[in-house]
Amino acid sequence: SNNLLRCITSRQVCKSFGIKVSPNAQIVQVARHAGYDSLFIDLEHAWLTLAEASNLCNVGHLAGITPFVRVPHQCGNGFVQRVLDGGAMGVIFPHIQNAAEAKAAVSICKYPPQGCRSMTGLMPLFNMRPTSIAEAVEFGNKSGSTVFAMIESGEAVDNAGEIAAVEGVDVLLIGPNDLSLDIGVGGDFASQAYRSSVEKVSEACRKHKKVFGVAGVYDNPEIHDWFINILGARFLLVQQDLSLIAGAGRKSAGAVPQV
Ligand code: 3PY
Ligand code: MG
């Protein structure tokens, strides 16, 4: 089942754990038991292979942590198709700029008549159980293919209303680094320009009844509180394997007394 939908229905935040460098079943199980609802498997900024991403998705299904995969920017329909066939329950599209790009993203994630996804048999999404075409379409076009549009430029913020209005787009997801960079305040997440851009996207989500989310690893309760309780975010990339190791490593090294 799709934990994002469960979280939305039960008015909870869907907490996501990012995987950049650990194509490893145990990490997926650890993330599940640590309290994460979903995986954010990153093929945009990381070097995992498609086969590794598919194996992570498979373990995610078995462990009960919903696997979402971020694809490379403008990777093409063929790549997205393989990510979905490999077991992703949703695709995170970086750098969506306008409604036309959002519509194209939805189209490759949905079988006809809603979209142009092509059909195959024996899929990880169904634990390799044979399914009828009708069953694959019914599940695949609804809870089996969450569509995330990442909003990470000033242009995308200006177009947030039309992007949120696209049928089939489920989540508008802020990319804090790229968004702040694009609007000229790179990394300054306290700046008025950044904060008002984020607010505009949250308002578009509220108006069009779409999920609002953020893909920044902040590890900061105040920022999380702003996103969740002021802006209504329901999807958060909370932590990520590489940041976690870097942060914990720095802390441990720093805790060793000086001579
Ligand atoms: C960004 O901050 O730009 C991102 O894409 C975060 O994942
Ligand atoms: Mg980005």
XYZ file of N, CA and C in Angstrom, residues 19-243:
675
model
N 17.938 7.877 0.009
C 19.039 6.942 -0.244
C 19.817 7.416 -1.461
N 21.077 7.756 -1.204
C 21.966 8.209 -2.283
C 23.082 7.213 -2.554
N 23.566 6.606 -1.471
C 24.786 5.794 -1.637
C 24.679 4.385 -1.057
N 23.519 4.005 -0.539
C 23.425 2.704 0.133
C 22.415 1.781 -0.542
N 22.833 1.055 -1.565
C 21.906 0.127 -2.215
C 21.811 -1.153 -1.403
N 21.203 -1.068 -0.254
C 21.384 -2.087 0.765
C 20.052 -2.370 1.468
N 19.674 -3.654 1.490
C 18.377 -4.049 2.051
C 18.270 -3.691 3.531
N 19.368 -3.838 4.272
C 19.298 -3.596 5.716
C 19.013 -2.125 6.021
N 19.556 -1.221 5.202
C 19.298 0.214 5.415
C 17.793 0.502 5.264
N 17.176 -0.161 4.279
C 15.738 0.025 4.058
C 14.964 -0.445 5.299
N 15.348 -1.601 5.825
C 14.652 -2.140 7.006
C 14.893 -1.260 8.226
N 16.125 -0.774 8.370
C 16.442 0.126 9.492
C 15.597 1.399 9.389
N 15.482 1.942 8.171
C 14.686 3.174 7.978
C 13.234 2.923 8.368
N 12.705 1.764 7.980
C 11.316 1.440 8.327
C 11.127 1.412 9.842
N 12.044 0.696 10.516
C 11.880 0.555 11.966
C 12.231 1.837 12.714
N 12.980 2.735 12.067
C 13.275 4.028 12.702
C 12.055 4.949 12.647
N 11.055 4.596 11.827
C 9.840 5.404 11.802
C 9.586 6.153 10.505
N 10.323 5.812 9.459
C 10.085 6.465 8.162
C 8.979 5.729 7.405
N 8.216 6.512 6.639
C 7.093 5.960 5.876
C 7.460 5.678 4.426
N 8.461 6.410 3.924
C 8.779 6.266 2.504
C 10.281 6.398 2.273
N 10.692 5.892 1.102
C 12.079 6.045 0.659
C 12.110 7.080 -0.468
N 13.166 7.885 -0.479
C 13.410 8.862 -1.542
C 14.723 8.408 -2.189
N 14.580 7.529 -3.180
C 15.761 6.928 -3.816
C 16.226 7.886 -4.910
N 17.460 8.362 -4.785
C 17.878 9.498 -5.616
C 18.733 9.081 -6.805
N 18.146 9.168 -7.989
C 18.918 8.912 -9.208
C 19.247 10.226 -9.926
N 18.910 11.366 -9.276
C 19.278 12.650 -9.899
C 20.694 13.053 -9.505
N 20.961 12.982 -8.202
C 22.258 13.459 -7.703
C 23.097 12.337 -7.144
N 22.829 11.097 -7.541
C 23.606 10.001 -6.973
C 23.930 9.000 -8.066
N 24.608 7.951 -7.702
C 25.220 7.074 -8.705
C 24.699 5.655 -8.591
N 23.529 5.528 -7.978
C 22.905 4.208 -7.912
C 22.505 3.793 -9.325
N 22.551 2.481 -9.583
C 22.107 2.004 -10.892
C 20.594 1.751 -10.848
N 20.014 1.546 -12.019
C 18.588 1.225 -12.076
C 18.305 -0.092 -11.373
N 19.219 -1.053 -11.517
C 19.023 -2.360 -10.872
C 19.063 -2.200 -9.356
N 19.970 -1.361 -8.862
C 20.033 -1.118 -7.412
C 18.757 -0.426 -6.929
N 18.299 0.555 -7.705
C 17.063 1.257 -7.326
C 15.895 0.274 -7.288
N 15.829 -0.628 -8.263
C 14.745 -1.608 -8.294
C 14.821 -2.545 -7.084
N 16.021 -2.983 -6.734
C 16.147 -3.851 -5.550
C 15.711 -3.111 -4.280
N 16.069 -1.834 -4.172
C 15.636 -1.039 -3.008
C 14.106 -0.949 -2.975
N 13.500 -0.757 -4.144
C 12.030 -0.678 -4.217
C 11.412 -2.002 -3.754
N 11.993 -3.099 -4.222
C 11.466 -4.420 -3.838
C 11.508 -4.629 -2.334
N 12.634 -4.314 -1.719
C 12.740 -4.476 -0.268
C 11.772 -3.519 0.421
N 11.641 -2.324 -0.132
C 10.702 -1.350 0.427
C 9.291 -1.908 0.474
N 8.852 -2.522 -0.632
C 7.507 -3.121 -0.650
C 7.368 -4.168 0.445
N 8.375 -5.032 0.548
C 8.290 -6.129 1.526
C 8.346 -5.603 2.961
N 9.108 -4.522 3.177
C 9.278 -3.987 4.539
C 8.164 -3.011 4.926
N 7.342 -2.604 3.962
C 6.253 -1.673 4.284
C 6.683 -0.213 4.308
N 7.734 0.116 3.563
C 8.160 1.517 3.447
C 8.061 1.860 1.951
N 7.240 2.844 1.630
C 6.853 3.082 0.236
C 8.002 3.682 -0.576
N 8.411 3.005 -1.653
C 9.553 3.506 -2.423
C 9.187 4.523 -3.498
N 9.752 5.732 -3.368
C 9.641 6.754 -4.406
C 11.041 6.971 -4.991
N 11.102 7.225 -6.295
C 12.401 7.388 -6.950
C 12.474 8.750 -7.635
N 13.534 9.503 -7.339
C 13.770 10.751 -8.086
C 14.610 10.427 -9.314
N 14.084 10.820 -10.464
C 14.757 10.509 -11.729
C 15.661 11.670 -12.143
N 16.622 11.414 -13.036
C 17.451 12.522 -13.518
C 16.612 13.539 -14.287
N 17.049 14.800 -14.272
C 16.342 15.874 -14.973
C 16.256 15.546 -16.466
N 15.046 15.652 -17.012
C 14.795 15.407 -18.436
C 15.390 14.094 -18.922
N 15.150 13.044 -18.127
C 15.755 11.741 -18.449
C 15.024 11.031 -19.575
N 13.830 11.475 -19.919
C 13.087 10.837 -21.007
C 12.143 9.757 -20.493
N 11.131 9.478 -21.318
C 10.090 8.526 -20.923
C 10.622 7.110 -20.718
N 11.594 6.715 -21.531
C 12.110 5.344 -21.441
C 12.691 5.066 -20.071
N 13.397 6.028 -19.514
C 14.017 5.850 -18.196
C 12.946 5.790 -17.112
N 11.975 6.704 -17.194
C 10.898 6.729 -16.182
C 10.123 5.403 -16.208
N 9.869 4.928 -17.409
C 9.168 3.654 -17.575
C 9.892 2.535 -16.820
N 11.213 2.483 -16.947
C 11.987 1.407 -16.301
C 11.990 1.573 -14.778
N 11.999 2.821 -14.311
C 11.921 3.077 -12.863
C 10.595 2.549 -12.308
N 9.508 2.828 -13.024
C 8.189 2.359 -12.568
C 8.100 0.832 -12.662
N 8.541 0.267 -13.783
C 8.499 -1.187 -13.932
C 9.384 -1.859 -12.880
N 10.413 -1.152 -12.420
C 11.315 -1.697 -11.404
C 10.731 -1.684 -10.006
N 9.576 -1.057 -9.809
C 8.923 -1.144 -8.499
C 8.676 0.165 -7.783
N 9.020 1.307 -8.393
C 8.742 2.593 -7.737
C 7.231 2.782 -7.613
N 6.803 3.300 -6.468
C 5.373 3.617 -6.299
C 5.098 5.076 -6.590
N 6.140 5.773 -7.005
C 5.966 7.166 -7.356
C 7.260 7.680 -7.948
N 7.129 8.713 -8.778
C 8.302 9.281 -9.436
C 8.412 10.751 -9.050
N 9.616 11.136 -8.641
C 9.896 12.523 -8.253
C 10.618 13.170 -9.435
N 9.937 14.125 -10.075
C 10.501 14.785 -11.265
C 11.146 16.097 -10.834
N 12.479 16.224 -10.990
C 13.119 17.486 -10.603
C 12.835 18.585 -11.628
N 12.946 19.839 -11.180
C 12.926 21.015 -12.072
C 11.731 21.075 -13.022
N 10.526 20.845 -12.490
C 9.330 21.052 -13.319
C 9.069 22.557 -13.357
N 8.924 23.104 -14.575
C 8.837 24.567 -14.733
C 7.435 25.087 -15.006
N 6.594 24.234 -15.599
C 5.274 24.738 -16.012
C 4.294 23.580 -16.165
N 3.057 23.925 -16.517
C 2.008 22.901 -16.611
C 2.300 21.884 -17.704
N 2.894 22.338 -18.822
C 3.164 21.406 -19.931
C 4.137 20.320 -19.469
N 5.168 20.706 -18.732
C 6.127 19.705 -18.243
C 5.470 18.786 -17.212
N 4.598 19.362 -16.393
C 3.898 18.551 -15.390
C 2.976 17.533 -16.064
N 2.300 17.977 -17.135
C 1.403 17.056 -17.862
C 2.193 15.919 -18.489
N 3.357 16.233 -19.033
C 4.191 15.187 -19.643
C 4.649 14.191 -18.581
N 4.953 14.689 -17.388
C 5.379 13.808 -16.288
C 4.242 12.871 -15.885
N 3.044 13.414 -15.776
C 1.890 12.577 -15.410
C 1.658 11.519 -16.484
N 1.761 11.932 -17.744
C 1.426 11.039 -18.844
C 2.276 9.772 -18.839
N 3.571 9.893 -18.590
C 4.418 8.693 -18.641
C 4.171 7.780 -17.428
N 3.579 8.328 -16.363
C 3.319 7.524 -15.156
C 1.980 6.787 -15.205
N 1.125 7.111 -16.165
C -0.230 6.526 -16.188
C -0.449 5.728 -17.473
N -1.132 4.596 -17.315
C -1.505 3.815 -18.488
C -2.646 4.523 -19.224
N -2.835 4.209 -20.530
C -3.976 4.770 -21.251
C -5.284 4.404 -20.544
N -6.320 5.220 -20.596
C -6.385 6.435 -21.399
C -5.796 7.676 -20.733
N -5.428 7.603 -19.438
C -4.910 8.820 -18.777
C -3.531 9.236 -19.287
N -2.737 8.258 -19.720
C -1.368 8.585 -20.107
C -0.834 7.638 -21.158
N 0.501 7.559 -21.243
C 1.116 6.786 -22.328
C 2.060 5.715 -21.813
N 1.916 5.332 -20.519
C 2.791 4.291 -19.981
C 2.519 2.964 -20.686
N 3.577 2.219 -20.907
C 3.419 0.945 -21.611
C 3.344 -0.205 -20.602
N 2.633 -1.259 -20.974
C 2.301 -2.353 -20.043
C 3.265 -3.522 -20.163
N 3.642 -4.053 -19.011
C 4.415 -5.294 -18.999
C 3.836 -6.208 -17.924
N 4.305 -7.460 -17.880
C 3.781 -8.392 -16.872
C 4.770 -8.586 -15.734
N 4.361 -9.293 -14.694
C 5.226 -9.700 -13.587
C 6.060 -8.542 -13.028
N 5.418 -7.684 -12.263
C 6.096 -6.489 -11.758
C 6.353 -6.558 -10.250
N 7.478 -5.982 -9.808
C 7.782 -5.933 -8.373
C 6.658 -5.298 -7.546
N 5.942 -4.360 -8.149
C 4.845 -3.679 -7.450
C 3.803 -4.689 -6.953
N 3.687 -5.815 -7.664
C 2.739 -6.872 -7.272
C 3.477 -8.100 -6.737
N 4.676 -7.890 -6.209
C 5.505 -9.006 -5.726
C 5.665 -10.098 -6.782
N 5.725 -9.708 -8.028
C 5.935 -10.598 -9.178
C 4.760 -11.564 -9.411
N 3.637 -11.268 -8.778
C 2.439 -12.091 -8.978
C 1.824 -11.751 -10.342
N 1.377 -12.785 -11.094
C 0.712 -12.461 -12.357
C -0.539 -11.619 -12.101
N -0.731 -10.590 -12.927
C -1.908 -9.722 -12.769
C -2.586 -9.563 -14.120
N -3.860 -9.242 -14.099
C -4.535 -8.912 -15.349
C -4.197 -7.476 -15.708
N -4.390 -7.152 -16.967
C -4.155 -5.766 -17.404
C -5.077 -4.821 -16.634
N -6.314 -5.247 -16.438
C -7.275 -4.377 -15.731
C -6.777 -4.081 -14.311
N -6.258 -5.095 -13.625
C -5.770 -4.897 -12.256
C -4.543 -3.978 -12.243
N -3.634 -4.212 -13.195
C -2.424 -3.374 -13.259
C -2.782 -1.918 -13.524
N -3.763 -1.692 -14.384
C -4.179 -0.318 -14.706
C -4.867 0.315 -13.498
N -5.747 -0.430 -12.884
C -6.506 0.088 -11.737
C -5.558 0.545 -10.621
N -4.611 -0.311 -10.279
C -3.678 0.035 -9.198
C -2.632 1.046 -9.684
N -2.076 0.760 -10.881
C -0.987 1.610 -11.400
C -1.418 3.052 -11.612
N -2.636 3.257 -12.046
C -3.069 4.630 -12.336
C -3.537 5.377 -11.097
N -3.669 4.674 -9.968
C -4.105 5.362 -8.747
C -2.981 5.359 -7.719
N -3.079 4.487 -6.728
C -2.086 4.566 -5.652
C -0.708 4.058 -6.067
N -0.595 3.403 -7.215
C 0.696 2.838 -7.620
C 1.630 3.795 -8.329
N 1.206 5.025 -8.553
C 2.101 5.952 -9.278
C 1.903 7.397 -8.819
N 2.409 7.694 -7.637
C 2.358 9.075 -7.135
C 3.289 9.951 -7.985
N 2.783 11.106 -8.370
C 3.598 12.011 -9.189
C 4.004 13.240 -8.357
N 5.322 13.418 -8.232
C 5.883 14.574 -7.518
C 6.459 15.546 -8.545
N 6.061 16.813 -8.474
C 6.673 17.854 -9.311
C 7.551 18.707 -8.401
N 8.861 18.681 -8.646
C 9.736 19.515 -7.809
C 9.727 20.947 -8.317
N 9.572 21.867 -7.349
C 9.517 23.299 -7.657
C 10.836 23.884 -7.168
N 11.690 24.274 -8.111
C 13.025 24.710 -7.698
C 13.575 25.851 -8.542
N 12.668 26.735 -8.971
C 13.121 27.956 -9.653
C 12.054 29.039 -9.468
N 12.461 30.289 -9.722
C 11.508 31.392 -9.649
C 10.384 31.211 -10.659
N 10.736 30.726 -11.848
C 9.727 30.495 -12.895
C 8.696 29.462 -12.417
N 9.178 28.395 -11.810
C 8.269 27.348 -11.317
C 7.366 27.892 -10.207
N 7.908 28.765 -9.356
C 7.079 29.378 -8.300
C 5.978 30.224 -8.945
N 6.352 31.017 -9.972
C 5.344 31.823 -10.669
C 4.266 30.943 -11.295
N 4.662 29.741 -11.722
C 3.712 28.836 -12.374
C 3.133 27.797 -11.421
N 3.343 27.965 -10.122
C 2.923 26.920 -9.167
C 1.422 26.638 -9.258
N 0.625 27.691 -9.508
C -0.828 27.501 -9.616
C -1.188 26.573 -10.764
N -0.613 26.826 -11.949
C -0.958 25.983 -13.107
C -0.386 24.576 -12.956
N 0.750 24.455 -12.294
C 1.334 23.108 -12.075
C 0.443 22.328 -11.107
N 0.022 22.996 -10.028
C -0.834 22.325 -9.024
C -2.180 21.939 -9.627
N -2.614 22.679 -10.650
C -3.920 22.402 -11.256
C -3.895 21.190 -12.183
N -2.703 20.719 -12.546
C -2.628 19.593 -13.496
C -3.159 18.327 -12.836
N -4.123 17.696 -13.483
C -4.705 16.464 -12.963
C -3.654 15.362 -12.980
N -3.511 14.675 -11.867
C -2.518 13.599 -11.806
C -1.251 14.006 -11.075
N -1.000 15.312 -10.946
C 0.119 15.756 -10.096
C -0.357 15.644 -8.653
N 0.355 14.868 -7.846
C -0.079 14.648 -6.460
C 0.609 15.569 -5.467
N 1.900 15.818 -5.689
C 2.702 16.544 -4.696
C 3.514 17.632 -5.390
N 3.547 18.840 -4.800
C 4.506 19.869 -5.216
C 5.574 19.908 -4.138
N 6.803 19.720 -4.579
C 7.898 19.492 -3.640
C 8.974 20.554 -3.834
N 9.221 21.316 -2.781
C 10.253 22.360 -2.847
C 11.644 21.717 -2.861
N 12.514 22.176 -3.759
C 13.940 21.835 -3.721
C 14.675 23.059 -3.193
N 14.966 23.108 -1.902
C 15.453 24.355 -1.282
C 16.762 24.876 -1.864
N 17.690 23.994 -2.152
C 18.991 24.468 -2.647
C 18.839 25.146 -4.003
N 18.243 24.419 -4.941
C 18.121 24.979 -6.283
C 17.192 26.179 -6.315
N 16.103 26.129 -5.533
C 15.181 27.268 -5.530
C 15.889 28.520 -5.010
N 16.584 28.391 -3.892
C 17.249 29.580 -3.319
C 18.312 30.095 -4.281
N 19.016 29.176 -4.924
C 20.062 29.552 -5.874
C 19.470 30.310 -7.065
N 18.377 29.774 -7.582
C 17.765 30.361 -8.781
C 17.221 31.767 -8.514
N 16.730 32.009 -7.303
C 16.156 33.341 -7.033
C 17.193 34.299 -6.432
N 18.442 33.864 -6.422
C 19.524 34.779 -6.064
C 19.853 34.878 -4.589
N 19.378 33.902 -3.782
C 19.706 33.948 -2.346
C 20.289 32.591 -1.921
N 21.124 32.024 -2.792
C 21.652 30.662 -2.600
C 21.952 30.297 -1.149
N 21.201 29.342 -0.615
C 21.462 28.815 0.726
C 20.910 29.666 1.859
N 20.346 30.838 1.552
C 19.811 31.693 2.626
C 18.321 31.383 2.829
N 18.074 30.362 3.644
C 16.700 29.885 3.823
C 15.887 30.761 4.781
N 16.558 31.759 5.385
C 15.829 32.696 6.252
C 15.435 33.941 5.465
N 15.904 34.066 4.223
C 15.633 35.292 3.457
C 14.153 35.418 3.109
N 13.733 36.668 2.982
C 12.331 36.935 2.647
C 11.984 36.370 1.274
N 12.923 36.490 0.337
C 12.662 36.021 -1.033
C 12.388 34.512 -1.026
N 13.201 33.770 -0.285
C 13.013 32.320 -0.245
C 11.707 31.970 0.454
N 11.494 32.614 1.613
C 10.306 32.257 2.402
C 9.014 32.596 1.657
N 8.993 33.729 0.965
C 7.741 34.066 0.282
C 7.532 33.174 -0.945
N 8.615 32.714 -1.582
C 8.465 31.759 -2.692
C 7.854 30.460 -2.191
N 8.363 29.975 -1.068
C 7.861 28.722 -0.492
C 6.378 28.878 -0.116
N 6.058 30.041 0.452
C 4.652 30.290 0.833
C 3.718 30.257 -0.380
N 4.199 30.833 -1.495
C 3.350 30.847 -2.705
C 3.046 29.425 -3.163
N 4.046 28.554 -3.085
C 3.836 27.162 -3.523
C 2.859 26.461 -2.576
N 2.990 26.736 -1.288
C 2.069 26.095 -0.328
C 0.630 26.574 -0.564
N 0.490 27.866 -0.929
C -0.866 28.384 -1.205
C -1.472 27.724 -2.445
N -0.638 27.532 -3.470
C -1.131 26.856 -4.688
C -1.607 25.449 -4.345
N -0.878 24.768 -3.469
C -1.267 23.399 -3.065
C -2.591 23.423 -2.306
N -2.729 24.376 -1.421
C -3.966 24.459 -0.635
C -5.153 24.691 -1.568
N -4.970 25.632 -2.505
C -6.055 25.979 -3.430
C -6.465 24.775 -4.281
N -5.498 24.017 -4.750
C -5.815 22.916 -5.678
C -5.860 21.565 -4.980
N -5.845 21.577 -3.640
C -5.930 20.338 -2.850
C -4.842 19.331 -3.238
N -3.621 19.829 -3.353
C -2.482 18.953 -3.618
C -1.599 18.900 -2.379
N -0.797 17.854 -2.301
C 0.104 17.712 -1.158
C 1.281 18.670 -1.334
N 1.616 19.351 -0.240
C 2.778 20.246 -0.251
C 3.920 19.546 0.490
N 5.132 19.646 -0.061
C 6.251 18.975 0.603
C 7.566 19.682 0.378
N 8.581 19.209 1.096
C 9.910 19.814 0.968
C 10.976 18.719 0.967
N 11.946 18.886 0.064
C 12.991 17.873 -0.090
C 14.333 18.362 0.446
N 14.283 19.151 1.541
C 15.538 19.604 2.143
C 15.800 18.826 3.417
N 17.044 18.418 3.617
C 17.372 17.733 4.872
C 17.829 18.806 5.847
N 16.917 19.244 6.723
C 17.216 20.366 7.618
C 17.650 19.910 9.002
N 17.059 18.791 9.481
C 17.369 18.317 10.828
C 17.163 19.446 11.842
N 16.101 20.221 11.667
C 15.891 21.424 12.466
C 14.401 21.523 12.802
N 14.031 21.298 14.076
C 12.609 21.278 14.444
C 11.868 22.563 14.121
N 12.552 23.720 14.208
C 11.860 24.983 13.918
C 11.466 25.076 12.453
N 12.371 24.664 11.578
C 12.066 24.701 10.139
C 10.970 23.682 9.823
N 11.075 22.504 10.431
C 10.030 21.500 10.216
C 8.676 22.021 10.690
N 8.665 22.713 11.821
C 7.426 23.245 12.369
C 6.810 24.279 11.410
N 7.669 25.134 10.845
C 7.182 26.137 9.874
C 6.532 25.430 8.690
N 7.245 24.447 8.137
C 6.693 23.736 6.976
C 5.392 23.011 7.322
N 5.383 22.299 8.455
C 4.233 21.427 8.758
C 3.057 22.225 9.313
N 3.319 23.017 10.344
C 2.193 23.627 11.063
C 1.761 24.983 10.516
N 2.655 25.680 9.847
C 2.250 26.970 9.257
C 1.849 26.772 7.792
N 2.662 25.999 7.057
C 2.414 25.896 5.612
C 1.658 24.629 5.204
N 1.475 23.704 6.113
C 0.665 22.515 5.806
C 1.395 21.407 5.066
N 2.728 21.379 5.149
C 3.470 20.315 4.440
C 3.113 18.944 5.009
N 2.955 17.980 4.112
C 2.648 16.604 4.541
C 3.643 15.595 3.995
N 4.651 16.066 3.270
C 5.727 15.174 2.817
C 7.047 15.857 3.125
N 7.894 15.166 3.871
C 9.181 15.738 4.262
C 10.306 14.746 3.989
N 11.313 15.182 3.252
C 12.548 14.395 3.193
C 13.300 14.755 4.474
N 13.276 13.864 5.439
C 13.760 14.216 6.781
C 15.263 13.981 6.909
N 15.705 12.901 6.333
C 17.094 12.511 6.509
C 17.550 11.753 5.274
N 18.870 11.613 5.126
C 19.394 10.962 3.932
C 20.706 10.276 4.312
N 20.960 9.115 3.726
C 22.110 8.310 4.181
C 23.422 9.100 4.257
N 23.741 9.838 3.187
C 25.042 10.511 3.138
C 25.139 11.647 4.165
N 24.071 12.468 4.276
C 24.077 13.569 5.260
C 24.159 13.018 6.675
